[in-house]
CSV table of C-alpha atoms in Angstrom, one decimal:
chain,number,residue,atom,x,y,z
A,1,UNK,CA,-26.5,21.4,1.2
A,2,UNK,CA,-25.0,18.0,1.8
A,3,UNK,CA,-27.3,16.1,-0.4
A,4,UNK,CA,-26.4,18.8,-3.1
A,5,UNK,CA,-22.9,18.5,-2.6
A,6,UNK,CA,-22.7,14.8,-2.9
A,7,UNK,CA,-24.9,14.9,-5.7
A,8,UNK,CA,-22.2,17.4,-7.6
A,9,UNK,CA,-19.3,15.2,-6.6
A,10,UNK,CA,-21.1,12.2,-8.3
A,11,UNK,CA,-21.9,14.1,-11.4
A,12,UNK,CA,-18.1,15.3,-11.6
A,13,UNK,CA,-17.1,11.8,-11.2
A,14,UNK,CA,-19.4,10.4,-13.9
A,15,UNK,CA,-19.2,13.1,-16.3
A,16,UNK,CA,-15.3,13.5,-16.1
A,17,UNK,CA,-13.8,10.8,-14.2
A,18,UNK,CA,-11.4,13.1,-12.6
A,19,UNK,CA,-11.2,15.6,-9.7
A,20,UNK,CA,-10.6,19.2,-10.2
A,21,UNK,CA,-7.0,20.1,-10.5
A,22,UNK,CA,-5.2,21.3,-7.5
A,23,UNK,CA,-3.0,24.4,-7.5
A,24,UNK,CA,-0.1,23.3,-5.3
A,25,UNK,CA,1.3,19.5,-4.6
A,26,UNK,CA,-0.6,18.0,-2.2
A,27,UNK,CA,2.0,16.6,0.5
A,28,UNK,CA,2.0,12.9,0.8
A,29,UNK,CA,3.0,10.5,3.1
A,30,UNK,CA,3.3,6.5,2.9
A,31,UNK,CA,3.4,3.9,5.6
A,32,UNK,CA,3.6,0.1,5.3
A,33,UNK,CA,5.4,-2.8,3.7
A,34,UNK,CA,7.1,-3.8,0.4
A,35,UNK,CA,4.2,-2.9,-2.0
A,36,UNK,CA,5.0,0.6,-1.1
A,37,UNK,CA,8.6,0.7,0.1
A,38,UNK,CA,10.4,2.8,-2.3
A,39,UNK,CA,14.0,2.3,-1.0
A,40,UNK,CA,14.4,2.7,2.8
A,41,UNK,CA,15.5,-1.0,3.2
A,42,UNK,CA,18.6,-0.1,0.8
A,43,UNK,CA,20.0,1.5,3.8
A,44,UNK,CA,19.5,-1.2,6.4
A,45,UNK,CA,21.0,-4.5,6.8
A,46,UNK,CA,18.1,-6.9,5.9
A,47,UNK,CA,17.2,-9.5,3.6
A,48,UNK,CA,14.5,-7.7,2.3
A,49,UNK,CA,15.8,-5.8,-0.5
A,50,UNK,CA,15.3,-4.8,-4.3
A,51,UNK,CA,18.4,-3.1,-5.0
A,52,UNK,CA,19.8,-5.4,-7.7
A,53,UNK,CA,18.9,-6.2,-11.4
A,54,UNK,CA,16.6,-6.7,-12.9
A,55,UNK,CA,14.6,-4.7,-10.3
A,56,UNK,CA,13.9,-1.1,-11.8
A,57,UNK,CA,14.5,-2.5,-15.5
A,58,UNK,CA,11.7,0.0,-16.6
A,59,UNK,CA,12.6,2.9,-14.7
A,60,UNK,CA,14.0,5.9,-16.6
A,61,UNK,CA,17.7,5.0,-15.7
A,62,UNK,CA,16.7,1.2,-16.0
A,63,UNK,CA,18.5,0.9,-12.6
A,64,UNK,CA,17.1,-0.9,-9.3
A,65,UNK,CA,15.8,1.9,-6.9
A,66,UNK,CA,14.7,-0.2,-3.9
A,67,UNK,CA,11.1,-0.7,-5.4
A,68,UNK,CA,9.7,-4.3,-5.6
A,69,UNK,CA,8.7,-3.6,-9.1
A,70,UNK,CA,9.8,-3.4,-12.7
A,71,UNK,CA,9.1,0.4,-12.6
A,72,UNK,CA,6.8,2.7,-10.7
A,73,UNK,CA,4.4,1.4,-7.8
A,74,UNK,CA,1.4,2.2,-6.4
A,75,UNK,CA,2.7,5.2,-4.4
A,76,UNK,CA,4.6,6.4,-7.3
A,77,UNK,CA,1.6,6.2,-9.4
A,78,UNK,CA,-0.9,7.8,-6.9
A,79,UNK,CA,1.9,10.7,-6.4
A,80,UNK,CA,1.4,11.6,-10.2
A,81,UNK,CA,-2.4,11.4,-9.8
A,82,UNK,CA,-2.6,13.8,-6.9
A,83,UNK,CA,-0.1,16.3,-8.7
A,84,UNK,CA,2.9,15.7,-6.4
A,85,UNK,CA,6.3,14.3,-6.5
A,86,UNK,CA,7.1,10.7,-5.3
A,87,UNK,CA,7.8,10.7,-1.8
A,88,UNK,CA,11.2,10.2,-1.2
A,89,UNK,CA,12.4,7.4,1.4
A,90,UNK,CA,12.6,8.9,4.7
A,91,UNK,CA,16.2,7.3,5.3
A,92,UNK,CA,17.4,8.8,2.0
A,93,UNK,CA,19.9,11.6,2.0
A,94,UNK,CA,18.0,13.3,-0.9
A,95,UNK,CA,15.1,14.2,1.6
A,96,UNK,CA,16.7,17.6,1.9
A,97,UNK,CA,15.1,20.6,3.7
A,98,UNK,CA,13.8,21.7,0.3
A,99,UNK,CA,11.8,18.5,-0.1
A,100,UNK,CA,10.6,17.9,3.3
A,101,UNK,CA,7.4,19.8,3.0
A,102,UNK,CA,6.4,17.5,0.0
A,103,UNK,CA,6.2,14.5,2.3
A,104,UNK,CA,7.8,11.2,2.7
A,105,UNK,CA,8.0,7.6,2.6
A,106,UNK,CA,8.5,5.7,5.6
A,107,UNK,CA,7.5,2.3,4.4
A,108,UNK,CA,9.8,-0.9,4.8
A,109,UNK,CA,9.8,-4.4,3.1
A,110,UNK,CA,8.9,-7.1,5.4
A,111,UNK,CA,7.1,-5.7,8.1
A,112,UNK,CA,3.3,-5.9,9.2
A,113,UNK,CA,0.7,-4.9,11.6
A,114,UNK,CA,2.4,-7.0,14.4
A,115,UNK,CA,6.0,-6.7,15.6
A,116,UNK,CA,7.1,-10.2,15.2
A,117,UNK,CA,5.9,-10.3,11.5
A,118,UNK,CA,9.0,-10.4,9.2
A,119,UNK,CA,11.6,-11.6,12.0
A,120,UNK,CA,13.4,-13.4,9.5
A,121,UNK,CA,14.2,-10.4,7.5
A,122,UNK,CA,16.6,-8.9,10.3
A,123,UNK,CA,16.6,-5.2,10.5
A,124,UNK,CA,13.3,-3.6,8.9
A,125,UNK,CA,11.7,-0.5,9.9
A,126,UNK,CA,8.4,-2.3,12.0
A,127,UNK,CA,5.5,0.3,12.6
A,128,UNK,CA,6.4,1.6,15.8
A,129,UNK,CA,9.8,2.9,14.2
A,130,UNK,CA,7.9,4.0,11.2
A,131,UNK,CA,5.7,6.3,13.5
A,132,UNK,CA,8.5,7.5,15.4
A,133,UNK,CA,10.3,8.4,12.1
A,134,UNK,CA,7.2,10.4,11.4
A,135,UNK,CA,7.1,12.1,14.7
A,136,UNK,CA,11.0,13.0,14.0
A,137,UNK,CA,9.8,14.1,10.5
A,138,UNK,CA,7.3,16.6,12.0
A,139,UNK,CA,9.9,18.0,14.3
A,140,UNK,CA,12.3,18.6,11.3
A,141,UNK,CA,9.3,20.2,9.7
A,142,UNK,CA,8.5,22.3,12.6
A,143,UNK,CA,11.9,23.6,12.9
A,144,UNK,CA,12.0,24.5,8.8
A,145,UNK,CA,8.8,25.9,8.4
A,146,UNK,CA,7.3,26.5,12.2
A,147,UNK,CA,4.6,24.7,13.9
A,148,UNK,CA,1.5,26.5,12.5
A,149,UNK,CA,2.6,25.4,8.8
A,150,UNK,CA,4.0,22.2,9.8
A,151,UNK,CA,0.7,21.2,11.3
A,152,UNK,CA,-1.2,22.3,8.3
A,153,UNK,CA,1.3,20.2,5.8
A,154,UNK,CA,0.5,16.9,7.6
A,155,UNK,CA,-3.0,17.8,8.3
A,156,UNK,CA,-3.8,18.2,4.4
A,157,UNK,CA,-1.5,15.7,3.5
A,158,UNK,CA,-2.8,12.4,1.4
A,159,UNK,CA,-1.7,9.2,3.5
A,160,UNK,CA,-1.3,5.7,2.1
A,161,UNK,CA,-0.8,2.5,4.1
A,162,UNK,CA,0.1,-0.7,3.0
A,163,UNK,CA,-0.2,-3.5,6.2
A,164,UNK,CA,-1.6,-6.9,6.7
A,165,UNK,CA,-0.5,-9.0,3.8
A,166,UNK,CA,3.0,-9.9,5.6
A,167,UNK,CA,0.9,-10.9,8.8
A,168,UNK,CA,-0.5,-14.0,6.7
A,169,UNK,CA,2.7,-14.9,4.4
A,170,UNK,CA,5.5,-13.9,6.7
A,171,UNK,CA,3.8,-15.2,10.1
A,172,UNK,CA,0.8,-17.0,10.3
A,173,UNK,CA,1.5,-19.2,7.1
A,174,UNK,CA,5.3,-19.0,7.4
A,175,UNK,CA,5.5,-22.6,8.3
A,176,UNK,CA,3.3,-25.1,9.4
A,177,UNK,CA,2.4,-24.9,12.9
A,178,UNK,CA,3.8,-21.3,13.5
A,179,UNK,CA,3.5,-19.7,16.8
A,180,UNK,CA,0.6,-17.5,15.7
A,181,UNK,CA,-1.3,-20.2,14.0
A,182,UNK,CA,-1.0,-22.3,17.2
A,183,UNK,CA,-2.4,-19.2,19.2
A,184,UNK,CA,-5.3,-18.4,17.2
A,185,UNK,CA,-7.6,-19.8,14.6
A,186,UNK,CA,-7.9,-17.6,11.2
A,187,UNK,CA,-10.9,-15.8,12.2
A,188,UNK,CA,-9.4,-15.2,15.8
A,189,UNK,CA,-6.1,-14.2,14.1
A,190,UNK,CA,-7.8,-11.0,12.0
A,191,UNK,CA,-9.9,-10.0,14.9
A,192,UNK,CA,-6.5,-9.6,16.6
A,193,UNK,CA,-4.8,-7.9,13.7
A,194,UNK,CA,-7.8,-5.4,13.5
A,195,UNK,CA,-7.6,-4.5,17.4
A,196,UNK,CA,-3.8,-4.0,16.7
A,197,UNK,CA,-4.4,-1.9,13.3
A,198,UNK,CA,-6.7,0.1,15.2
A,199,UNK,CA,-4.3,1.4,17.6
A,200,UNK,CA,-1.7,2.3,14.8
A,201,UNK,CA,-4.6,4.3,13.2
A,202,UNK,CA,-5.5,6.2,16.3
A,203,UNK,CA,-1.7,7.0,16.7
A,204,UNK,CA,-1.7,8.5,12.9
A,205,UNK,CA,-5.0,10.5,13.8
A,206,UNK,CA,-3.0,12.0,16.9
A,207,UNK,CA,-0.2,13.0,14.9
A,208,UNK,CA,-2.2,14.8,12.5
A,209,UNK,CA,-3.3,12.3,9.7
A,210,UNK,CA,-6.7,13.5,8.6
A,211,UNK,CA,-6.9,11.6,5.3
A,212,UNK,CA,-5.5,8.1,4.5
A,213,UNK,CA,-6.3,5.3,2.1
A,214,UNK,CA,-5.7,1.6,3.7
A,215,UNK,CA,-4.8,-1.0,1.2
A,216,UNK,CA,-6.1,-4.3,1.9
A,217,UNK,CA,-4.4,-7.6,2.4
A,218,UNK,CA,-4.5,-8.3,-1.5
A,219,UNK,CA,-5.1,-11.8,-3.1
A,220,UNK,CA,-2.6,-13.8,-0.8
A,221,UNK,CA,-3.2,-17.1,-2.2
A,222,UNK,CA,-2.6,-15.9,-5.9
A,223,UNK,CA,0.7,-14.5,-5.7
A,224,UNK,CA,3.1,-17.0,-7.6
A,225,UNK,CA,5.1,-17.2,-4.3
A,226,UNK,CA,2.1,-18.6,-2.5
A,227,UNK,CA,0.7,-20.8,-5.6
A,228,UNK,CA,4.3,-22.7,-5.3
A,229,UNK,CA,4.4,-22.9,-1.7
A,230,UNK,CA,0.8,-23.7,-0.6
A,231,UNK,CA,-1.2,-24.7,-3.8
A,232,UNK,CA,-1.5,-28.5,-4.9
A,233,UNK,CA,-3.0,-27.8,-8.0
A,234,UNK,CA,-1.4,-24.7,-9.4
A,235,UNK,CA,-4.9,-22.4,-8.7
A,236,UNK,CA,-4.8,-19.8,-5.9
A,237,UNK,CA,-4.0,-21.4,-2.2
A,238,UNK,CA,-7.1,-21.6,-0.7
A,239,UNK,CA,-6.4,-21.2,2.8
A,240,UNK,CA,-4.7,-17.7,2.1
A,241,UNK,CA,-7.5,-16.6,0.0
A,242,UNK,CA,-9.9,-17.3,2.7
A,243,UNK,CA,-7.8,-15.4,5.3
A,244,UNK,CA,-8.0,-12.4,2.6
A,245,UNK,CA,-11.9,-13.1,2.2
A,246,UNK,CA,-12.3,-12.2,6.2
A,247,UNK,CA,-9.6,-9.8,6.5
A,248,UNK,CA,-11.0,-7.3,3.7
A,249,UNK,CA,-14.6,-6.9,4.9
A,250,UNK,CA,-13.4,-6.7,8.5
A,251,UNK,CA,-10.9,-3.9,7.7
A,252,UNK,CA,-13.7,-2.0,5.9
A,253,UNK,CA,-16.0,-2.4,9.3
A,254,UNK,CA,-13.2,-1.2,11.6
A,255,UNK,CA,-12.7,1.6,9.3
A,256,UNK,CA,-16.3,2.5,9.3
A,257,UNK,CA,-16.5,2.2,13.2
A,258,UNK,CA,-13.5,4.2,13.8
A,259,UNK,CA,-14.5,7.0,11.4
A,260,UNK,CA,-17.8,7.2,13.3
A,261,UNK,CA,-15.9,7.8,16.6
A,262,UNK,CA,-13.6,10.1,15.0
A,263,UNK,CA,-16.5,12.2,13.5
A,264,UNK,CA,-14.9,12.3,10.0
A,265,UNK,CA,-14.1,10.2,7.0
A,266,UNK,CA,-10.6,10.1,7.9
A,267,UNK,CA,-9.6,6.6,6.4
A,268,UNK,CA,-10.9,5.0,3.4
A,269,UNK,CA,-10.5,1.0,3.0
A,270,UNK,CA,-9.2,0.0,-0.3
A,271,UNK,CA,-10.3,-3.6,-1.1
A,272,UNK,CA,-6.9,-4.5,-2.9
A,273,UNK,CA,-8.0,-8.1,-2.9
A,274,UNK,CA,-11.1,-7.5,-5.4
A,275,UNK,CA,-9.2,-5.3,-7.5
A,276,UNK,CA,-6.4,-7.6,-7.9
A,277,UNK,CA,-9.1,-10.7,-8.4
A,278,UNK,CA,-10.7,-8.9,-11.4
A,279,UNK,CA,-7.2,-8.7,-13.0
A,280,UNK,CA,-6.4,-12.2,-11.8
A,281,UNK,CA,-9.4,-14.2,-12.5
A,282,UNK,CA,-9.7,-12.8,-16.6
A,283,UNK,CA,-6.1,-11.4,-17.1
A,284,UNK,CA,-6.6,-11.6,-20.9
A,285,UNK,CA,-9.6,-9.1,-20.6
A,286,UNK,CA,-7.0,-6.4,-19.3
A,287,UNK,CA,-4.4,-7.2,-22.1
A,288,UNK,CA,-2.3,-9.7,-19.8
A,289,UNK,CA,-1.0,-12.9,-20.8
A,290,UNK,CA,-1.0,-14.3,-17.4
A,291,UNK,CA,-1.7,-13.9,-13.8
A,292,UNK,CA,0.0,-16.8,-12.4
A,293,UNK,CA,3.4,-16.8,-13.6
A,294,UNK,CA,5.9,-13.9,-12.4
A,295,UNK,CA,8.1,-12.1,-15.1
A,296,UNK,CA,11.0,-12.3,-13.0
A,297,UNK,CA,12.0,-15.6,-10.8
A,298,UNK,CA,12.9,-19.1,-10.9
A,299,UNK,CA,10.9,-22.6,-10.3
A,300,UNK,CA,7.5,-23.3,-11.3
A,301,UNK,CA,5.4,-20.1,-12.3
A,302,UNK,CA,8.7,-18.1,-11.5
A,303,UNK,CA,7.4,-18.0,-8.1
A,304,UNK,CA,10.2,-19.2,-5.5
A,305,UNK,CA,10.4,-16.3,-3.0
A,306,UNK,CA,13.4,-14.0,-3.2
A,307,UNK,CA,14.4,-15.6,-6.8
A,308,UNK,CA,14.2,-12.4,-8.7
A,309,UNK,CA,17.9,-11.7,-9.2
A,310,UNK,CA,20.4,-11.1,-12.1
A,311,UNK,CA,20.4,-15.1,-13.2
A,312,UNK,CA,16.4,-15.4,-13.0
A,313,UNK,CA,14.3,-15.9,-15.8
A,314,UNK,CA,13.1,-12.7,-17.0
A,315,UNK,CA,10.2,-12.0,-19.7
A,316,UNK,CA,10.5,-9.8,-22.5
A,317,UNK,CA,7.1,-7.6,-22.2
A,318,UNK,CA,6.6,-6.7,-18.6
A,319,UNK,CA,3.0,-5.2,-19.6
A,320,UNK,CA,1.8,-8.7,-20.2
A,321,UNK,CA,2.2,-10.0,-16.8
A,322,UNK,CA,0.4,-9.1,-13.6
A,323,UNK,CA,3.1,-10.2,-11.2
A,324,UNK,CA,6.6,-8.9,-11.5
A,325,UNK,CA,8.2,-11.0,-9.1
A,326,UNK,CA,6.9,-14.0,-6.8
A,327,UNK,CA,4.7,-11.3,-4.7
A,328,UNK,CA,4.6,-7.9,-6.4
A,329,UNK,CA,2.7,-6.6,-9.4
A,330,UNK,CA,4.1,-5.1,-12.4
A,331,UNK,CA,3.8,-1.3,-12.8
A,332,UNK,CA,1.1,-1.7,-15.3
A,333,UNK,CA,-1.1,-3.8,-12.7
A,334,UNK,CA,-0.3,-1.3,-10.2
A,335,UNK,CA,-1.7,1.4,-12.5
A,336,UNK,CA,-5.1,-0.5,-13.0
A,337,UNK,CA,-5.2,-0.8,-9.2
A,338,UNK,CA,-4.8,2.9,-8.8
A,339,UNK,CA,-7.3,3.4,-11.5
A,340,UNK,CA,-9.7,1.6,-9.1
A,341,UNK,CA,-8.7,3.7,-6.4
A,342,UNK,CA,-9.6,7.0,-8.0
A,343,UNK,CA,-13.0,5.7,-9.8
A,344,UNK,CA,-13.8,2.3,-8.1
A,345,UNK,CA,-17.4,2.1,-6.5
A,346,UNK,CA,-18.0,1.6,-2.8
A,347,UNK,CA,-17.6,-2.1,-3.4
A,348,UNK,CA,-13.8,-1.0,-3.8
A,349,UNK,CA,-13.2,1.9,-2.0
A,350,UNK,CA,-15.3,2.6,1.3
A,351,UNK,CA,-16.6,5.2,2.1
A,352,UNK,CA,-15.6,7.1,-1.1
A,353,UNK,CA,-12.8,6.8,-3.7
A,354,UNK,CA,-10.0,9.1,-4.5
A,355,UNK,CA,-11.7,11.2,-6.9
A,356,UNK,CA,-14.4,12.2,-4.4
A,357,UNK,CA,-11.6,13.0,-1.8
A,358,UNK,CA,-9.8,15.1,-4.2
A,359,UNK,CA,-12.8,17.0,-4.8
A,360,UNK,CA,-14.1,17.5,-1.3
A,361,UNK,CA,-10.5,18.1,0.2
A,362,UNK,CA,-10.2,20.9,-2.5
A,363,UNK,CA,-13.0,22.7,-1.3
A,364,UNK,CA,-12.6,22.6,2.4
């Protein structure tokens, strides 16, 4: 029976490339860093902000929203795919009782797996705080719809998590001889990160999460902000790329081990480094002009960190650039990443892609 079901799923994915439509919006929760923060940091006293132009230039109102993008981000696009509304920032007053059952976004730019990551940004929602807000969210939801329905909403939600990149760029490699680099070699550091990440995921599971996509570290050394700081020849910074090369497979292995322990495929590892590499190594094949220079910024490759502001250089056509600012992808690049999440092979999505997830979950 299992073999028949998997055969049918593969047939559906191959033949149609999409999952069967879902009759009601699926709840959607988001945790993590600036790649998925859609405005929580607007409400905090922090230097990690995206609330001034030209951020948001390609949104319907052409105004900044707190997203680190010219337009929509990966969670926004994923919410389109699953037929839901974009998850509102948990700190936003727009997250009213009416919107609460649709989910929430707890992400905060600057944070990492470790609590000492992003200390330079001041007041940000580190993972213990995001998880405490998730508990608070569930208490609010229970008061609204009752315990049984609240539990069902959380259990059937899709969850997106983006963690790991900042633990390198805003911790280990933040400056020469950082505390973490003196404490650990890179392989040792990744092992430590995995042990801490595993604790976070176990907490999520204990709080009711039953299906979560985990974004990897991404191509750390290829962001314009890292090229300008750590590359001698204008190519991807080798040390950061090597770190990502270690992180991604260990994330997949940790997920496999944890799923085995839980007895279900709760967590899915998305190899975002590989997804980005396809675009970065051959941007012209995907319709981009460059993957090295940011659309918005200052300095070499427009890569000076934090330099995307009203006085920055700004490209005319964002669809021709992989990177929007020194670290974050453009909306168009994000859409290509989501396509890989939807339909990618297990080289990209382990143990399954989102199309398969949506089919299986619709028949549970």
